[in-house]
Amino acid sequence: MKTKWTSALLLTSALLTGGFFSTSALAQAAQPAESTQVQPSVSQENRISINTATAEELARELSGVGPKKAQRIVEYRTENGPFTSAEQLKDVYGIGERIFTMNSDKIAL
C-alpha cells in the first residue's frame, strides 16, 4: 500500500511541477523581447510619390487623407499635370497646412 501511495505522490508531483515549468516557459516565450534597434529616419523608399500613387495608396499612406481627398489629389494631378513641388499639394481642395505638415516627411514627387 505504501508503494502505491508513494508512486501516486511522485506522479502527482511530477505532473504539477512539469505543468508549472512548461507554463512558465510558455509565458516567458510569449513576452516580447526588448528591442535595442533604433528605427531609421524615413528613407526615400518609405515616401509616397504624389505624382504616381493611386488614390488607394494615398489614402492608406497619408495621415488625414481619406478616399475622397486622395481622389481629389489624383484628379488635380490629372487636370494640372504632375506636381512640381510638395507644397503644391496644398492647392488641392481639402489639403491644408495641417495635413501637409503632418505628411511632409512622407511625400515625394
XYZ file of C-alpha atoms in Angstrom:
109
model
C 0.000 0.000 0.000
C 2.875 2.357 0.832
C 4.372 1.779 -2.635
C 1.144 2.793 -4.390
C 0.876 5.934 -2.257
C 4.498 6.907 -2.955
C 4.092 6.260 -6.677
C 0.912 8.324 -6.779
C 2.608 11.130 -4.842
C 5.643 11.117 -7.177
C 3.433 11.065 -10.262
C 1.295 13.937 -8.968
C 4.375 15.914 -8.016
C 5.955 15.359 -11.433
C 2.777 16.395 -13.226
C 2.338 19.534 -11.136
C 5.985 20.551 -11.430
C 6.129 19.804 -15.146
C 2.943 21.753 -15.740
C 4.285 24.696 -13.741
C 7.573 24.841 -15.589
C 6.056 24.415 -19.032
C 3.503 27.146 -18.275
C 6.294 29.455 -17.074
C 8.309 28.752 -20.200
C 5.309 29.493 -22.387
C 4.614 32.722 -20.526
C 8.228 33.849 -20.950
C 8.193 32.957 -24.639
C 5.017 34.952 -25.165
C 6.540 38.152 -23.730
C 8.012 40.406 -26.420
C 11.745 40.889 -26.285
C 13.005 44.421 -25.799
C 14.287 45.913 -28.992
C 17.595 47.722 -28.862
C 17.496 48.703 -32.514
C 16.821 52.326 -33.322
C 14.340 52.860 -36.129
C 15.958 54.689 -39.034
C 14.556 58.014 -40.139
C 12.170 57.985 -43.054
C 14.094 56.994 -46.133
C 13.326 57.734 -49.759
C 11.798 54.250 -50.136
C 9.223 54.986 -47.415
C 7.975 58.130 -49.121
C 4.941 58.150 -51.356
C 5.051 59.817 -54.737
C 2.160 62.215 -55.109
C 2.745 62.113 -58.874
C 2.379 58.362 -59.347
C 0.471 56.928 -56.364
C -3.073 55.689 -56.750
C -5.903 57.139 -54.685
C -5.912 53.959 -52.594
C -2.189 54.262 -51.857
C -2.510 57.941 -50.953
C -5.423 57.252 -48.596
C -3.531 54.408 -46.944
C -0.192 56.162 -46.509
C -1.052 59.794 -45.762
C -2.438 60.834 -42.377
C -5.692 62.764 -42.539
C -6.249 61.780 -46.162
C -9.197 59.514 -46.781
C -10.578 58.173 -50.050
C -12.237 61.473 -51.084
C -9.171 63.659 -50.521
C -6.977 61.049 -52.163
C -9.228 61.068 -55.209
C -9.017 64.881 -55.313
C -5.212 64.628 -55.360
C -5.347 62.255 -58.322
C -7.881 64.461 -60.136
C -5.791 67.593 -59.524
C -2.753 65.829 -60.915
C -4.706 64.652 -63.973
C -6.108 68.114 -64.713
C -2.979 70.181 -63.948
C -0.106 67.851 -64.728
C 2.433 66.467 -62.276
C 3.184 68.278 -59.044
C 6.348 70.351 -59.332
C 6.761 70.792 -55.565
C 5.419 69.069 -52.485
C 3.916 72.377 -51.292
C 1.713 72.406 -54.394
C -0.295 69.652 -52.704
C -1.868 72.425 -50.594
C -3.609 73.647 -53.762
C -5.820 70.548 -53.653
C -9.205 71.265 -52.065
C -9.217 69.842 -48.510
C -5.437 69.665 -48.124
C -4.442 72.498 -45.842
C -1.332 73.418 -43.908
C -2.132 70.975 -41.077
C -2.460 67.903 -43.309
C 0.546 68.964 -45.363
C 2.697 69.395 -42.232
C 1.593 66.008 -40.827
C 2.724 64.311 -44.041
C 5.627 66.422 -45.284
C 8.166 63.751 -44.344
C 6.214 61.091 -46.285
C 5.807 62.987 -49.559
C 7.953 62.564 -52.653
C 7.404 63.868 -56.165
